[in-house]
C-alpha cells in the first residue's frame, strides 16, 4: 500500500474499499500544494473539481452586501469540499480559502462522476456528506434567526473547545470569532469582556481558555423561551 493509498484509507468516503479498489482510486488522484491565502473558488465559479484536504485548514465563507464575512465552516484534514456544487447546482455559493499551507487531493468532475457510478458505497457516503453539510447549514441559519449573539458566541466557544479537545483555544482573534458568527468585531469583544468578568473564560493574546463550561452552556441555552433577559453587557 502506497502512502497515498494509506491516506485515502483514513478518509471516510473510502474507509471500507478493498486494497485493489483503493489503489485504483489513488492512482488517479493528484496531490497539489497551495500556500495560505489561496482561493480555491468563489461564488458563481463553475463547479468542476472535488477537493479532499490532506494537510492544513480551509475555511468556507460568504460575504454580505455590506462587506461582513460569515465563516460557514473551517475544514480539517480528511474533509471534502467543492462537492455541494457538484450535485445539481453547477455553481459554488461560498468562497473556499486556505488558512495554512495545505495539501489537497484533487479530482475533476468527470473523475468524480465515474467514481460514483463505479463505487455505490462511495456514492452513498458522498450523499451522506452532502446531507451533513446541509444539516449544519440549517443549524447555523436557525441560530442566526433565533439566537442573540451572546448565546451564539458561547455555543461557538464550546464547539471549538470540543473540536480541539481542550479548553484552551489558540490563535483565535476577536475578528476571527466575529467572522464565524457574521457579526462585528466590536460586538464580540464586548461579549468576551462580559464572559471574562463573569469568570467564564480567561483571555490572553490570541489565546482563550474556557474556565466554566457549565456557565457557558447556561448562556448558550439562554435563548430558550421563558429565560430572563441577558444583562445589558451581553446584549447584541
PDB file of C-alpha atoms in Angstrom:
ATOM      1  CA  UNK A   1       0.000   0.000   0.000  1.00  0.00           C
ATOM      2  CA  UNK A   2       1.413   3.362  -1.023  1.00  0.00           C
ATOM      3  CA  UNK A   3       1.462   6.446   1.227  1.00  0.00           C
ATOM      4  CA  UNK A   4      -1.347   7.899  -0.896  1.00  0.00           C
ATOM      5  CA  UNK A   5      -3.386   4.707  -0.503  1.00  0.00           C
ATOM      6  CA  UNK A   6      -2.840   4.847   3.250  1.00  0.00           C
ATOM      7  CA  UNK A   7      -4.058   8.424   3.447  1.00  0.00           C
ATOM      8  CA  UNK A   8      -7.204   7.786   1.388  1.00  0.00           C
ATOM      9  CA  UNK A   9      -7.972   4.781   3.605  1.00  0.00           C
ATOM     10  CA  UNK A  10      -8.403   7.257   6.503  1.00  0.00           C
ATOM     11  CA  UNK A  11     -10.920   9.378   4.554  1.00  0.00           C
ATOM     12  CA  UNK A  12     -14.485   8.409   5.417  1.00  0.00           C
ATOM     13  CA  UNK A  13     -15.562   8.173   1.775  1.00  0.00           C
ATOM     14  CA  UNK A  14     -13.222   5.245   1.132  1.00  0.00           C
ATOM     15  CA  UNK A  15     -12.979   3.526   4.517  1.00  0.00           C
ATOM     16  CA  UNK A  16     -14.131   0.010   3.582  1.00  0.00           C
ATOM     17  CA  UNK A  17     -12.908  -0.358  -0.010  1.00  0.00           C
ATOM     18  CA  UNK A  18     -10.606  -3.237  -0.861  1.00  0.00           C
ATOM     19  CA  UNK A  19      -6.869  -2.522  -1.339  1.00  0.00           C
ATOM     20  CA  UNK A  20      -7.304  -3.007  -5.089  1.00  0.00           C
ATOM     21  CA  UNK A  21     -10.263  -0.609  -5.278  1.00  0.00           C
ATOM     22  CA  UNK A  22      -8.425   1.936  -3.131  1.00  0.00           C
ATOM     23  CA  UNK A  23      -5.273   1.747  -5.247  1.00  0.00           C
ATOM     24  CA  UNK A  24      -7.332   2.266  -8.399  1.00  0.00           C
ATOM     25  CA  UNK A  25      -8.751   5.485  -6.918  1.00  0.00           C
ATOM     26  CA  UNK A  26      -5.391   6.587  -5.538  1.00  0.00           C
ATOM     27  CA  UNK A  27      -3.673   6.097  -8.895  1.00  0.00           C
ATOM     28  CA  UNK A  28      -5.801   8.824 -10.497  1.00  0.00           C
ATOM     29  CA  UNK A  29      -5.527  11.256  -7.581  1.00  0.00           C
ATOM     30  CA  UNK A  30      -3.487  14.435  -7.960  1.00  0.00           C
ATOM     31  CA  UNK A  31      -1.822  15.920  -4.871  1.00  0.00           C
ATOM     32  CA  UNK A  32      -1.382  19.685  -5.057  1.00  0.00           C
ATOM     33  CA  UNK A  33       0.308  22.075  -2.587  1.00  0.00           C
ATOM     34  CA  UNK A  34      -1.123  25.559  -2.007  1.00  0.00           C
ATOM     35  CA  UNK A  35       0.050  28.479   0.126  1.00  0.00           C
ATOM     36  CA  UNK A  36      -2.008  30.104   2.875  1.00  0.00           C
ATOM     37  CA  UNK A  37      -4.499  32.557   1.393  1.00  0.00           C
ATOM     38  CA  UNK A  38      -5.048  30.601  -1.825  1.00  0.00           C
ATOM     39  CA  UNK A  39      -8.633  30.960  -3.054  1.00  0.00           C
ATOM     40  CA  UNK A  40      -9.939  27.674  -4.440  1.00  0.00           C
ATOM     41  CA  UNK A  41     -13.217  29.080  -5.722  1.00  0.00           C
ATOM     42  CA  UNK A  42     -15.652  31.961  -5.403  1.00  0.00           C
ATOM     43  CA  UNK A  43     -19.458  32.207  -5.654  1.00  0.00           C
ATOM     44  CA  UNK A  44     -20.673  31.648  -9.214  1.00  0.00           C
ATOM     45  CA  UNK A  45     -17.471  29.855 -10.251  1.00  0.00           C
ATOM     46  CA  UNK A  46     -18.188  26.711 -12.258  1.00  0.00           C
ATOM     47  CA  UNK A  47     -18.115  23.515 -10.175  1.00  0.00           C
ATOM     48  CA  UNK A  48     -15.577  21.364 -11.961  1.00  0.00           C
ATOM     49  CA  UNK A  49     -13.377  19.995  -9.163  1.00  0.00           C
ATOM     50  CA  UNK A  50     -13.737  17.974  -5.949  1.00  0.00           C
ATOM     51  CA  UNK A  51     -11.160  18.552  -3.196  1.00  0.00           C
ATOM     52  CA  UNK A  52     -10.110  16.390  -0.251  1.00  0.00           C
ATOM     53  CA  UNK A  53      -8.000  18.152   2.361  1.00  0.00           C
ATOM     54  CA  UNK A  54      -4.860  16.171   3.247  1.00  0.00           C
ATOM     55  CA  UNK A  55      -2.941  18.746   5.278  1.00  0.00           C
ATOM     56  CA  UNK A  56      -3.731  22.176   6.747  1.00  0.00           C
ATOM     57  CA  UNK A  57      -7.049  24.005   7.130  1.00  0.00           C
ATOM     58  CA  UNK A  58      -9.523  25.555   4.682  1.00  0.00           C
ATOM     59  CA  UNK A  59     -12.314  27.982   5.512  1.00  0.00           C
ATOM     60  CA  UNK A  60     -15.612  28.264   3.668  1.00  0.00           C
ATOM     61  CA  UNK A  61     -17.217  31.692   3.951  1.00  0.00           C
ATOM     62  CA  UNK A  62     -19.705  34.132   2.479  1.00  0.00           C
ATOM     63  CA  UNK A  63     -19.600  37.931   2.257  1.00  0.00           C
ATOM     64  CA  UNK A  64     -22.657  40.106   2.866  1.00  0.00           C
ATOM     65  CA  UNK A  65     -23.513  43.094   0.629  1.00  0.00           C
ATOM     66  CA  UNK A  66     -22.150  45.419   3.341  1.00  0.00           C
ATOM     67  CA  UNK A  67     -18.829  43.550   3.406  1.00  0.00           C
ATOM     68  CA  UNK A  68     -19.277  41.434   6.529  1.00  0.00           C
ATOM     69  CA  UNK A  69     -17.722  37.984   6.408  1.00  0.00           C
ATOM     70  CA  UNK A  70     -19.509  34.862   7.668  1.00  0.00           C
ATOM     71  CA  UNK A  71     -17.364  31.760   8.068  1.00  0.00           C
ATOM     72  CA  UNK A  72     -19.595  28.812   7.184  1.00  0.00           C
ATOM     73  CA  UNK A  73     -17.080  26.120   8.186  1.00  0.00           C
ATOM     74  CA  UNK A  74     -13.424  25.539   8.966  1.00  0.00           C
ATOM     75  CA  UNK A  75     -12.282  22.267   7.426  1.00  0.00           C
ATOM     76  CA  UNK A  76      -9.569  19.970   8.773  1.00  0.00           C
ATOM     77  CA  UNK A  77      -7.647  17.068   7.180  1.00  0.00           C
ATOM     78  CA  UNK A  78      -9.956  14.402   5.784  1.00  0.00           C
ATOM     79  CA  UNK A  79     -12.728  16.867   4.887  1.00  0.00           C
ATOM     80  CA  UNK A  80     -14.110  17.101   1.364  1.00  0.00           C
ATOM     81  CA  UNK A  81     -15.222  20.349  -0.238  1.00  0.00           C
ATOM     82  CA  UNK A  82     -16.468  21.524  -3.594  1.00  0.00           C
ATOM     83  CA  UNK A  83     -18.957  18.643  -3.506  1.00  0.00           C
ATOM     84  CA  UNK A  84     -22.049  20.744  -2.783  1.00  0.00           C
ATOM     85  CA  UNK A  85     -21.873  22.396  -6.176  1.00  0.00           C
ATOM     86  CA  UNK A  86     -21.222  19.090  -7.950  1.00  0.00           C
ATOM     87  CA  UNK A  87     -24.661  17.727  -7.070  1.00  0.00           C
ATOM     88  CA  UNK A  88     -27.306  19.574  -9.014  1.00  0.00           C
ATOM     89  CA  UNK A  89     -26.047  23.155  -8.822  1.00  0.00           C
ATOM     90  CA  UNK A  90     -23.093  23.557 -11.211  1.00  0.00           C
ATOM     91  CA  UNK A  91     -22.030  26.738  -9.366  1.00  0.00           C
ATOM     92  CA  UNK A  92     -20.432  27.390  -5.978  1.00  0.00           C
ATOM     93  CA  UNK A  93     -22.125  29.658  -3.449  1.00  0.00           C
ATOM     94  CA  UNK A  94     -19.230  30.035  -0.961  1.00  0.00           C
ATOM     95  CA  UNK A  95     -15.646  31.194  -1.024  1.00  0.00           C
ATOM     96  CA  UNK A  96     -13.090  28.480  -0.156  1.00  0.00           C
ATOM     97  CA  UNK A  97      -9.701  29.731   1.052  1.00  0.00           C
ATOM     98  CA  UNK A  98      -6.605  28.090   2.555  1.00  0.00           C
ATOM     99  CA  UNK A  99      -5.868  29.197   6.118  1.00  0.00           C
ATOM    100  CA  UNK A 100      -2.480  27.443   6.182  1.00  0.00           C
ATOM    101  CA  UNK A 101      -0.117  25.858   3.724  1.00  0.00           C
ATOM    102  CA  UNK A 102      -2.262  22.963   2.513  1.00  0.00           C
ATOM    103  CA  UNK A 103      -2.005  19.734   0.566  1.00  0.00           C
ATOM    104  CA  UNK A 104      -5.099  18.837  -1.444  1.00  0.00           C
ATOM    105  CA  UNK A 105      -6.242  15.720  -3.302  1.00  0.00           C
ATOM    106  CA  UNK A 106      -7.973  16.837  -6.498  1.00  0.00           C
ATOM    107  CA  UNK A 107     -10.435  15.140  -8.865  1.00  0.00           C
ATOM    108  CA  UNK A 108     -12.129  16.725 -11.840  1.00  0.00           C
ATOM    109  CA  UNK A 109     -15.873  16.452 -12.401  1.00  0.00           C
ATOM    110  CA  UNK A 110     -15.650  13.566 -14.885  1.00  0.00           C
ATOM    111  CA  UNK A 111     -13.467  11.542 -12.494  1.00  0.00           C
ATOM    112  CA  UNK A 112     -15.902  12.111  -9.623  1.00  0.00           C
ATOM    113  CA  UNK A 113     -18.922  11.072 -11.693  1.00  0.00           C
ATOM    114  CA  UNK A 114     -17.133   7.938 -12.915  1.00  0.00           C
ATOM    115  CA  UNK A 115     -16.099   7.052  -9.363  1.00  0.00           C
ATOM    116  CA  UNK A 116     -19.643   7.421  -8.025  1.00  0.00           C
ATOM    117  CA  UNK A 117     -21.045   5.223 -10.792  1.00  0.00           C
ATOM    118  CA  UNK A 118     -18.348   2.610 -10.238  1.00  0.00           C
ATOM    119  CA  UNK A 119     -18.491   2.553  -6.429  1.00  0.00           C
ATOM    120  CA  UNK A 120     -22.046   2.712  -4.998  1.00  0.00           C
ATOM    121  CA  UNK A 121     -20.704   2.651  -1.423  1.00  0.00           C
ATOM    122  CA  UNK A 122     -18.690   5.786  -2.113  1.00  0.00           C
ATOM    123  CA  UNK A 123     -21.746   7.391  -3.733  1.00  0.00           C
ATOM    124  CA  UNK A 124     -23.815   6.740  -0.589  1.00  0.00           C
ATOM    125  CA  UNK A 125     -21.156   8.285   1.643  1.00  0.00           C
ATOM    126  CA  UNK A 126     -20.897  11.200  -0.749  1.00  0.00           C
ATOM    127  CA  UNK A 127     -24.636  11.796  -0.286  1.00  0.00           C
ATOM    128  CA  UNK A 128     -24.180  11.494   3.482  1.00  0.00           C
ATOM    129  CA  UNK A 129     -21.519  14.226   3.326  1.00  0.00           C
ATOM    130  CA  UNK A 130     -23.871  16.458   1.330  1.00  0.00           C
ATOM    131  CA  UNK A 131     -26.663  15.844   3.837  1.00  0.00           C
ATOM    132  CA  UNK A 132     -24.371  16.592   6.779  1.00  0.00           C
ATOM    133  CA  UNK A 133     -23.268  19.892   5.234  1.00  0.00           C
ATOM    134  CA  UNK A 134     -26.902  20.867   4.574  1.00  0.00           C
ATOM    135  CA  UNK A 135     -27.875  19.947   8.147  1.00  0.00           C
ATOM    136  CA  UNK A 136     -25.062  22.077   9.516  1.00  0.00           C
ATOM    137  CA  UNK A 137     -26.075  25.000   7.298  1.00  0.00           C
ATOM    138  CA  UNK A 138     -29.666  24.724   8.547  1.00  0.00           C
ATOM    139  CA  UNK A 139     -28.443  24.706  12.150  1.00  0.00           C
ATOM    140  CA  UNK A 140     -26.397  27.836  11.545  1.00  0.00           C
ATOM    141  CA  UNK A 141     -29.353  29.543   9.861  1.00  0.00           C
ATOM    142  CA  UNK A 142     -31.608  28.731  12.821  1.00  0.00           C
ATOM    143  CA  UNK A 143     -29.018  30.116  15.237  1.00  0.00           C
ATOM    144  CA  UNK A 144     -28.721  33.363  13.291  1.00  0.00           C
ATOM    145  CA  UNK A 145     -32.514  33.702  13.069  1.00  0.00           C
ATOM    146  CA  UNK A 146     -33.477  32.794  16.631  1.00  0.00           C
ATOM    147  CA  UNK A 147     -30.471  33.304  18.931  1.00  0.00           C
ATOM    148  CA  UNK A 148     -28.953  36.522  20.152  1.00  0.00           C
ATOM    149  CA  UNK A 149     -25.209  36.972  19.803  1.00  0.00           C
ATOM    150  CA  UNK A 150     -24.140  36.065  23.391  1.00  0.00           C
ATOM    151  CA  UNK A 151     -25.651  32.548  23.285  1.00  0.00           C
ATOM    152  CA  UNK A 152     -24.251  32.044  19.780  1.00  0.00           C
ATOM    153  CA  UNK A 153     -20.759  33.058  20.920  1.00  0.00           C
ATOM    154  CA  UNK A 154     -20.982  30.787  23.985  1.00  0.00           C
ATOM    155  CA  UNK A 155     -22.060  27.901  21.732  1.00  0.00           C
ATOM    156  CA  UNK A 156     -19.193  28.627  19.315  1.00  0.00           C
ATOM    157  CA  UNK A 157     -16.606  28.563  22.117  1.00  0.00           C
ATOM    158  CA  UNK A 158     -17.980  25.239  23.354  1.00  0.00           C
ATOM    159  CA  UNK A 159     -17.863  23.764  19.846  1.00  0.00           C
ATOM    160  CA  UNK A 160     -14.292  24.940  19.268  1.00  0.00           C
ATOM    161  CA  UNK A 161     -13.239  23.502  22.611  1.00  0.00           C
ATOM    162  CA  UNK A 162     -14.781  20.161  21.648  1.00  0.00           C
ATOM    163  CA  UNK A 163     -13.132  20.204  18.219  1.00  0.00           C
ATOM    164  CA  UNK A 164      -9.698  20.861  19.715  1.00  0.00           C
ATOM    165  CA  UNK A 165     -10.217  18.515  22.649  1.00  0.00           C
ATOM    166  CA  UNK A 166      -9.023  21.232  25.003  1.00  0.00           C
ATOM    167  CA  UNK A 167     -10.447  24.199  26.939  1.00  0.00           C
ATOM    168  CA  UNK A 168      -7.563  26.296  25.570  1.00  0.00           C
ATOM    169  CA  UNK A 169      -8.129  27.879  22.149  1.00  0.00           C
ATOM    170  CA  UNK A 170      -5.000  29.207  20.455  1.00  0.00           C
ATOM    171  CA  UNK A 171      -4.847  31.608  17.517  1.00  0.00           C
ATOM    172  CA  UNK A 172      -8.448  32.826  17.510  1.00  0.00           C
ATOM    173  CA  UNK A 173      -8.619  36.610  17.283  1.00  0.00           C
ATOM    174  CA  UNK A 174     -11.754  38.580  18.114  1.00  0.00           C
ATOM    175  CA  UNK A 175     -12.107  39.228  14.383  1.00  0.00           C
ATOM    176  CA  UNK A 176     -11.890  35.510  13.587  1.00  0.00           C
ATOM    177  CA  UNK A 177     -14.642  34.740  16.097  1.00  0.00           C
ATOM    178  CA  UNK A 178     -16.743  37.602  14.711  1.00  0.00           C
ATOM    179  CA  UNK A 179     -16.335  36.190  11.188  1.00  0.00           C
ATOM    180  CA  UNK A 180     -17.600  32.821  12.388  1.00  0.00           C
ATOM    181  CA  UNK A 181     -20.738  34.493  13.725  1.00  0.00           C
ATOM    182  CA  UNK A 182     -21.213  37.051  10.936  1.00  0.00           C
ATOM    183  CA  UNK A 183     -21.150  39.995  13.356  1.00  0.00           C
ATOM    184  CA  UNK A 184     -18.878  42.964  14.022  1.00  0.00           C
ATOM    185  CA  UNK A 185     -15.613  42.528  15.952  1.00  0.00           C
ATOM    186  CA  UNK A 186     -16.646  45.169  18.482  1.00  0.00           C
ATOM    187  CA  UNK A 187     -19.721  43.100  19.389  1.00  0.00           C
ATOM    188  CA  UNK A 188     -17.612  40.009  20.045  1.00  0.00           C
ATOM    189  CA  UNK A 189     -15.058  41.995  22.076  1.00  0.00           C
ATOM    190  CA  UNK A 190     -17.804  43.415  24.292  1.00  0.00           C
ATOM    191  CA  UNK A 191     -19.332  39.992  24.957  1.00  0.00           C
ATOM    192  CA  UNK A 192     -15.942  38.356  25.625  1.00  0.00           C
ATOM    193  CA  UNK A 193     -15.185  41.038  28.226  1.00  0.00           C
ATOM    194  CA  UNK A 194     -18.511  40.222  29.908  1.00  0.00           C
ATOM    195  CA  UNK A 195     -17.709  36.478  29.815  1.00  0.00           C
ATOM    196  CA  UNK A 196     -14.326  37.255  31.389  1.00  0.00           C
ATOM    197  CA  UNK A 197     -15.920  39.414  34.112  1.00  0.00           C
ATOM    198  CA  UNK A 198     -18.244  36.502  34.903  1.00  0.00           C
ATOM    199  CA  UNK A 199     -15.192  34.178  35.094  1.00  0.00           C
ATOM    200  CA  UNK A 200     -16.480  32.015  32.288  1.00  0.00           C
ATOM    201  CA  UNK A 201     -13.287  32.433  30.258  1.00  0.00           C
ATOM    202  CA  UNK A 202      -9.741  33.744  30.507  1.00  0.00           C
ATOM    203  CA  UNK A 203      -8.435  35.979  27.723  1.00  0.00           C
ATOM    204  CA  UNK A 204      -4.823  36.277  26.582  1.00  0.00           C
ATOM    205  CA  UNK A 205      -3.049  37.353  23.431  1.00  0.00           C
ATOM    206  CA  UNK A 206      -4.566  35.212  20.656  1.00  0.00           C
ATOM    207  CA  UNK A 207      -5.444  32.759  23.416  1.00  0.00           C
ATOM    208  CA  UNK A 208      -8.734  31.971  25.108  1.00  0.00           C
ATOM    209  CA  UNK A 209      -9.380  29.431  27.866  1.00  0.00           C
ATOM    210  CA  UNK A 210     -12.780  28.106  28.868  1.00  0.00           C
ATOM    211  CA  UNK A 211     -12.878  28.230  32.686  1.00  0.00           C
ATOM    212  CA  UNK A 212     -16.537  27.448  33.358  1.00  0.00           C
ATOM    213  CA  UNK A 213     -18.009  25.116  30.752  1.00  0.00           C
ATOM    214  CA  UNK A 214     -21.283  24.726  32.663  1.00  0.00           C
ATOM    215  CA  UNK A 215     -21.631  28.502  32.801  1.00  0.00           C
ATOM    216  CA  UNK A 216     -21.109  28.813  29.039  1.00  0.00           C
ATOM    217  CA  UNK A 217     -23.632  26.027  28.469  1.00  0.00           C
ATOM    218  CA  UNK A 218     -26.123  28.003  30.542  1.00  0.00           C
ATOM    219  CA  UNK A 219     -25.505  31.128  28.442  1.00  0.00           C
ATOM    220  CA  UNK A 220     -25.807  29.075  25.235  1.00  0.00           C
ATOM    221  CA  UNK A 221     -29.220  27.842  26.408  1.00  0.00           C
ATOM    222  CA  UNK A 222     -30.449  31.279  27.478  1.00  0.00           C
ATOM    223  CA  UNK A 223     -32.165  31.909  24.121  1.00  0.00           C
ATOM    224  CA  UNK A 224     -34.922  29.441  25.003  1.00  0.00           C
ATOM    225  CA  UNK A 225     -38.388  30.749  25.763  1.00  0.00           C
ATOM    226  CA  UNK A 226     -39.058  31.529  29.397  1.00  0.00           C
ATOM    227  CA  UNK A 227     -35.499  32.574  30.201  1.00  0.00           C
ATOM    228  CA  UNK A 228     -34.852  36.031  31.642  1.00  0.00           C
ATOM    229  CA  UNK A 229     -33.243  38.825  29.660  1.00  0.00           C
ATOM    230  CA  UNK A 230     -29.445  38.837  29.445  1.00  0.00           C
ATOM    231  CA  UNK A 231     -27.510  41.525  31.305  1.00  0.00           C
ATOM    232  CA  UNK A 232     -27.009  44.767  29.395  1.00  0.00           C
ATOM    233  CA  UNK A 233     -23.309  43.951  28.946  1.00  0.00           C
ATOM    234  CA  UNK A 234     -24.309  40.854  26.967  1.00  0.00           C
ATOM    235  CA  UNK A 235     -26.898  42.475  24.706  1.00  0.00           C
ATOM    236  CA  UNK A 236     -26.335  42.453  20.963  1.00  0.00           C
TER     237      UNK A 236
END
